[in-house]
């Protein structure tokens, strides 16, 4: 009886991004290319930072972890989205749906905390440059990354615990391309209004608190440096611009989805695509295009490959 109450529904059906078969066929190639670029871009950043001694610093250690998290976040939803373009019945098992929810919140929650750690790293580097390597030592960097994973895991488990025992007995159509909690709990055979508020509050508190910490950190960095030197302020702004851009691109959709009182399906789908598909692709591009050391590392890698080919 207890097992039956857990879930009568054994699978869910995704409505997907659109209803038009022609449009879905058209979108298959662009989204496949976007995912391939995301995988290549993020893994390239990770491999460059691991293999290039010039990039063995705290900032790039955190950046490598960010790229890995972006790769994981995109891989939870995008492959399923692209394969569903080819099928008429876009189904996912109950266990698969719960796994998607768990993984999305682990990686998204971890990325939020990791971005705060990267802001702290920039604060120490710009405001306390003489003590940078003593403060941001290897142990501190590993601790910051572990904290981001732990908070992401605890956040995801708290979300999953609130919906895992809900009775699902139909309907089973999720009006999205992946299992998003606000849409899944609407399918439960009970009143979930209060539960929805608790779930949104959980995600909203994490996203908003991290976002506020980031705003305070970068504001303090720029104000502090500007008081000392205009040139320094310009350099600090250049250094932090890529970080601030990534923060806005990632947190904007998340905060809007979980804190905005009105839900518009088309807008929610666009924002979901943005932070699960587009943002993981933009992050390595933003850091690569604005970072001279990353670009130099790519040039060194290309030159090494050319030299080895010539020697061969």
Coordinates of C-alpha atoms in Angstrom, one line a residue:
X1 CA 0.0 0.0 0.0
X2 CA 2.8 2.4 0.9
X3 CA 4.5 1.7 -2.4
X4 CA 1.3 2.3 -4.3
X5 CA 0.8 5.6 -2.5
X6 CA 4.3 6.7 -3.5
X7 CA 3.5 6.9 -7.2
X8 CA 0.8 5.4 -9.4
X9 CA 2.4 7.2 -12.3
X10 CA 5.4 5.3 -13.6
X11 CA 6.5 7.9 -16.2
X12 CA 5.9 11.5 -17.2
X13 CA 5.4 13.0 -20.6
X14 CA 7.2 16.2 -21.7
X15 CA 5.3 18.7 -23.8
X16 CA 8.6 20.0 -25.0
X17 CA 9.5 23.5 -26.3
X18 CA 6.8 23.5 -28.9
X19 CA 4.0 21.5 -30.6
X20 CA 5.1 21.9 -34.2
X21 CA 6.9 18.8 -35.6
X22 CA 8.5 20.9 -38.3
X23 CA 9.9 23.4 -35.8
X24 CA 11.2 20.5 -33.6
X25 CA 13.0 19.0 -36.5
X26 CA 14.5 22.4 -37.4
X27 CA 15.6 22.9 -33.7
X28 CA 17.4 19.5 -33.6
X29 CA 20.6 20.7 -35.3
X30 CA 21.0 24.1 -33.5
X31 CA 20.6 22.5 -30.1
X32 CA 22.9 19.6 -30.9
X33 CA 25.6 22.1 -32.1
X34 CA 25.0 24.2 -28.9
X35 CA 25.5 21.1 -26.7
X36 CA 28.6 20.0 -28.6
X37 CA 30.1 23.5 -28.3
X38 CA 29.2 23.5 -24.5
X39 CA 31.0 20.2 -24.0
X40 CA 34.1 21.1 -26.0
X41 CA 34.3 24.6 -24.6
X42 CA 34.0 23.6 -20.9
X43 CA 36.2 20.6 -21.2
X44 CA 38.8 22.6 -23.1
X45 CA 38.9 25.1 -20.2
X46 CA 39.3 22.3 -17.7
X47 CA 42.0 20.6 -19.6
X48 CA 43.9 23.8 -20.2
X49 CA 43.9 24.7 -16.6
X50 CA 45.0 21.2 -15.5
X51 CA 47.8 20.9 -18.1
X52 CA 49.2 24.4 -18.4
X53 CA 51.5 25.4 -15.4
X54 CA 50.8 29.1 -16.1
X55 CA 47.2 28.6 -15.1
X56 CA 47.9 26.8 -11.8
X57 CA 46.5 29.6 -9.6
X58 CA 43.5 29.8 -7.3
X59 CA 41.4 31.8 -9.7
X60 CA 41.8 29.3 -12.5
X61 CA 41.3 26.4 -10.1
X62 CA 37.9 27.8 -9.3
X63 CA 37.2 28.5 -13.0
X64 CA 38.0 24.9 -13.9
X65 CA 35.5 23.7 -11.3
X66 CA 32.9 26.2 -12.7
X67 CA 33.4 24.8 -16.2
X68 CA 33.0 21.3 -15.0
X69 CA 29.8 22.2 -13.2
X70 CA 28.5 23.9 -16.3
X71 CA 29.3 20.8 -18.4
X72 CA 27.4 18.6 -15.9
X73 CA 24.4 21.0 -15.7
X74 CA 24.0 21.1 -19.4
X75 CA 24.4 17.3 -19.7
X76 CA 21.5 16.7 -17.4
X77 CA 18.9 18.3 -19.7
X78 CA 20.2 19.1 -23.2
X79 CA 20.8 15.5 -24.5
X80 CA 17.3 14.5 -23.5
X81 CA 15.9 17.7 -25.1
X82 CA 17.7 17.0 -28.4
X83 CA 16.7 13.4 -28.6
X84 CA 13.1 14.3 -27.8
X85 CA 13.0 16.4 -31.0
X86 CA 13.0 13.2 -32.9
X87 CA 10.2 11.5 -31.0
X88 CA 6.5 12.1 -30.7
X89 CA 6.1 10.7 -27.2
X90 CA 8.6 12.5 -25.0
X91 CA 8.5 10.2 -21.9
X92 CA 10.7 9.9 -18.9
X93 CA 10.4 7.4 -16.1
X94 CA 9.5 8.4 -12.6
X95 CA 13.0 7.6 -11.3
X96 CA 14.5 9.5 -14.3
X97 CA 12.4 12.5 -13.5
X98 CA 13.5 12.5 -9.8
X99 CA 17.1 12.0 -10.9
X100 CA 16.9 15.1 -13.2
X101 CA 15.5 17.2 -10.4
X102 CA 18.2 16.0 -8.0
X103 CA 21.1 16.6 -10.5
X104 CA 19.8 20.0 -11.7
X105 CA 19.6 21.3 -8.2
X106 CA 23.0 19.9 -7.2
X107 CA 24.8 21.5 -10.1
X108 CA 22.8 24.8 -10.1
X109 CA 23.0 25.2 -6.3
X110 CA 26.7 24.3 -6.3
X111 CA 27.3 26.8 -9.1
X112 CA 25.7 29.6 -7.1
X113 CA 28.0 29.0 -4.2
X114 CA 31.0 28.6 -6.5
X115 CA 30.3 32.0 -8.0
X116 CA 30.4 33.5 -4.5
X117 CA 33.8 31.8 -3.9
X118 CA 35.1 33.3 -7.2
X119 CA 33.9 36.7 -6.0
X120 CA 35.8 36.2 -2.7
X121 CA 38.9 35.2 -4.7
X122 CA 38.7 38.4 -6.7
X123 CA 38.2 40.4 -3.5
X124 CA 41.4 39.0 -2.0
X125 CA 43.3 39.4 -5.2
X126 CA 42.4 43.0 -5.7
X127 CA 42.0 44.4 -2.2
X128 CA 44.7 42.3 -0.4
X129 CA 47.2 41.5 -3.2
X130 CA 50.2 41.1 -0.9
X131 CA 48.4 38.4 1.1
X132 CA 46.7 36.7 -1.8
X133 CA 48.6 33.5 -2.0
X134 CA 48.7 33.1 1.8
X135 CA 44.9 33.5 2.1
X136 CA 43.9 31.7 -1.1
X137 CA 46.2 28.7 -0.4
X138 CA 45.6 25.2 -1.8
X139 CA 43.6 24.1 1.3
X140 CA 41.3 27.1 1.2
X141 CA 40.6 26.6 -2.5
X142 CA 39.7 22.9 -2.0
X143 CA 37.6 23.8 1.0
X144 CA 35.6 26.4 -1.0
X145 CA 34.9 23.9 -3.8
X146 CA 33.9 21.2 -1.3
X147 CA 31.5 23.7 0.4
X148 CA 29.9 24.5 -2.9
X149 CA 29.3 20.8 -3.6
X150 CA 28.0 20.1 -0.1
X151 CA 25.6 23.1 -0.2
X152 CA 24.4 22.0 -3.7
X153 CA 23.9 18.5 -2.5
X154 CA 22.0 19.5 0.7
X155 CA 19.9 21.9 -1.2
X156 CA 19.0 19.3 -3.9
X157 CA 18.2 16.6 -1.3
X158 CA 15.9 19.0 0.6
X159 CA 14.0 19.8 -2.6
X160 CA 13.8 16.1 -3.5
X161 CA 12.6 15.1 0.0
X162 CA 9.7 17.4 -0.3
X163 CA 8.3 15.9 -3.5
X164 CA 9.5 12.3 -3.5
X165 CA 6.6 11.0 -1.4
X166 CA 3.9 13.0 -3.2
X167 CA 1.0 10.8 -4.6
X168 CA 1.2 11.0 -8.4
X169 CA -1.9 9.4 -10.0
X170 CA -2.4 11.5 -13.1
X171 CA -2.3 13.7 -15.1
X172 CA 1.4 13.1 -16.1
X173 CA 2.1 15.8 -18.7
X174 CA 5.0 18.2 -17.8
X175 CA 4.7 21.4 -19.8
X176 CA 8.5 21.7 -20.3
X177 CA 11.5 19.8 -21.7
X178 CA 12.8 18.6 -18.3
X179 CA 11.5 17.8 -14.8
X180 CA 11.2 21.2 -13.1
X181 CA 9.9 21.1 -9.6
X182 CA 7.2 23.8 -9.9
X183 CA 5.7 22.0 -12.8
X184 CA 6.0 18.4 -11.4
X185 CA 4.3 19.2 -8.1
X186 CA 1.3 20.5 -10.0
X187 CA 0.7 16.9 -11.1
X188 CA 0.4 15.5 -7.6
X189 CA -3.0 14.3 -6.5
X190 CA -3.3 16.7 -3.6
X191 CA -3.2 20.4 -2.8
X192 CA 0.4 21.5 -3.2
X193 CA 0.0 25.2 -2.8
X194 CA 1.8 25.4 0.6
X195 CA 4.4 22.9 -0.5
X196 CA 5.1 25.0 -3.7
X197 CA 5.7 28.1 -1.5
X198 CA 8.1 26.1 0.7
X199 CA 10.0 24.8 -2.4
X200 CA 10.2 28.2 -4.1
X201 CA 11.3 29.7 -0.8
X202 CA 14.1 27.1 -0.4
X203 CA 15.4 27.8 -3.9
X204 CA 14.7 31.5 -3.7
X205 CA 16.6 32.0 -0.4
X206 CA 19.7 30.2 -1.8
X207 CA 19.6 32.1 -5.1
X208 CA 18.8 35.5 -3.6
X209 CA 21.3 35.3 -0.7
X210 CA 24.1 34.3 -3.0
X211 CA 23.2 37.0 -5.5
X212 CA 23.2 39.7 -2.7
X213 CA 26.6 38.4 -1.5
X214 CA 27.9 38.7 -5.0
X215 CA 26.5 42.3 -5.4
X216 CA 28.1 43.3 -2.1
X217 CA 31.4 41.7 -3.0
X218 CA 31.8 43.3 -6.4
X219 CA 30.5 46.6 -5.3
X220 CA 33.0 46.6 -2.4
X221 CA 35.9 45.7 -4.7
X222 CA 35.2 48.5 -7.2
X223 CA 34.5 51.1 -4.5
X224 CA 37.6 50.2 -2.5
X225 CA 39.9 50.2 -5.6
X226 CA 38.4 53.5 -6.9
X227 CA 39.3 55.3 -3.7
X228 CA 42.9 54.4 -4.2
X229 CA 43.5 54.8 -7.9
X230 CA 41.5 55.5 -11.0
X231 CA 43.8 53.3 -13.0
X232 CA 43.3 50.5 -10.4
X233 CA 39.5 50.9 -10.7
X234 CA 39.7 50.5 -14.4
X235 CA 41.8 47.4 -14.1
X236 CA 39.6 46.0 -11.4
X237 CA 36.5 46.6 -13.6
X238 CA 38.1 44.8 -16.5
X239 CA 39.0 41.9 -14.3
X240 CA 35.6 41.6 -12.7
X241 CA 33.5 42.3 -15.8
X242 CA 33.5 38.7 -17.0
X243 CA 32.6 37.5 -13.5
X244 CA 29.7 40.0 -13.2
X245 CA 28.4 39.1 -16.6
X246 CA 28.3 35.4 -15.8
X247 CA 26.6 36.2 -12.4
X248 CA 23.8 38.2 -14.1
X249 CA 23.3 35.6 -16.9
X250 CA 23.0 32.7 -14.4
X251 CA 21.1 34.3 -11.5
X252 CA 18.7 36.4 -13.5
X253 CA 16.6 33.5 -14.9
X254 CA 16.8 31.5 -11.7
X255 CA 15.5 34.3 -9.5
X256 CA 12.8 35.2 -12.0
X257 CA 11.5 31.6 -12.2
X258 CA 11.4 31.0 -8.4
X259 CA 10.4 34.4 -7.1
X260 CA 8.2 35.9 -9.8
X261 CA 4.6 35.5 -8.6
X262 CA 3.1 35.1 -12.2
X263 CA 4.0 32.1 -14.3
X264 CA 4.0 32.5 -18.1
X265 CA 4.7 29.2 -19.8
X266 CA 6.5 30.6 -22.8
X267 CA 8.7 32.9 -20.7
X268 CA 9.5 30.1 -18.2
X269 CA 10.5 27.8 -21.1
X270 CA 12.8 30.5 -22.5
X271 CA 14.4 31.1 -19.1
X272 CA 14.8 27.4 -18.5
X273 CA 16.6 27.0 -21.9
X274 CA 18.7 30.0 -21.1
X275 CA 20.2 28.8 -17.8
X276 CA 20.4 25.1 -18.7
X277 CA 21.6 25.3 -22.3
X278 CA 22.8 28.9 -23.1
X279 CA 24.6 29.9 -19.9
X280 CA 26.8 26.8 -19.7
X281 CA 28.0 27.7 -23.3
X282 CA 28.4 31.4 -22.6
X283 CA 30.5 30.9 -19.5
X284 CA 33.6 29.4 -21.1
X285 CA 33.2 31.8 -24.1
X286 CA 33.1 34.9 -21.8
X287 CA 36.1 33.8 -19.7
X288 CA 38.1 32.8 -22.8
X289 CA 37.4 35.9 -24.9
X290 CA 38.1 38.3 -22.0
X291 CA 41.1 36.5 -20.5
X292 CA 44.6 37.0 -22.0
X293 CA 46.1 34.1 -20.0
X294 CA 43.5 31.6 -21.3
X295 CA 44.0 32.8 -24.8
X296 CA 47.8 32.5 -24.4
X297 CA 47.3 29.0 -23.1
X298 CA 45.3 28.1 -26.2
X299 CA 48.0 29.5 -28.4
X300 CA 50.7 27.5 -26.6
X301 CA 48.6 24.4 -27.0
X302 CA 48.1 25.0 -30.7
X303 CA 51.8 25.7 -31.2
X304 CA 52.7 22.5 -29.3
X305 CA 50.5 20.5 -31.6
X306 CA 51.9 22.1 -34.7
X307 CA 55.5 21.5 -33.5
X308 CA 54.8 17.9 -32.6
X309 CA 53.2 17.3 -36.0
X310 CA 56.2 18.9 -37.8
X311 CA 58.6 16.8 -35.8
X312 CA 56.6 13.7 -36.7

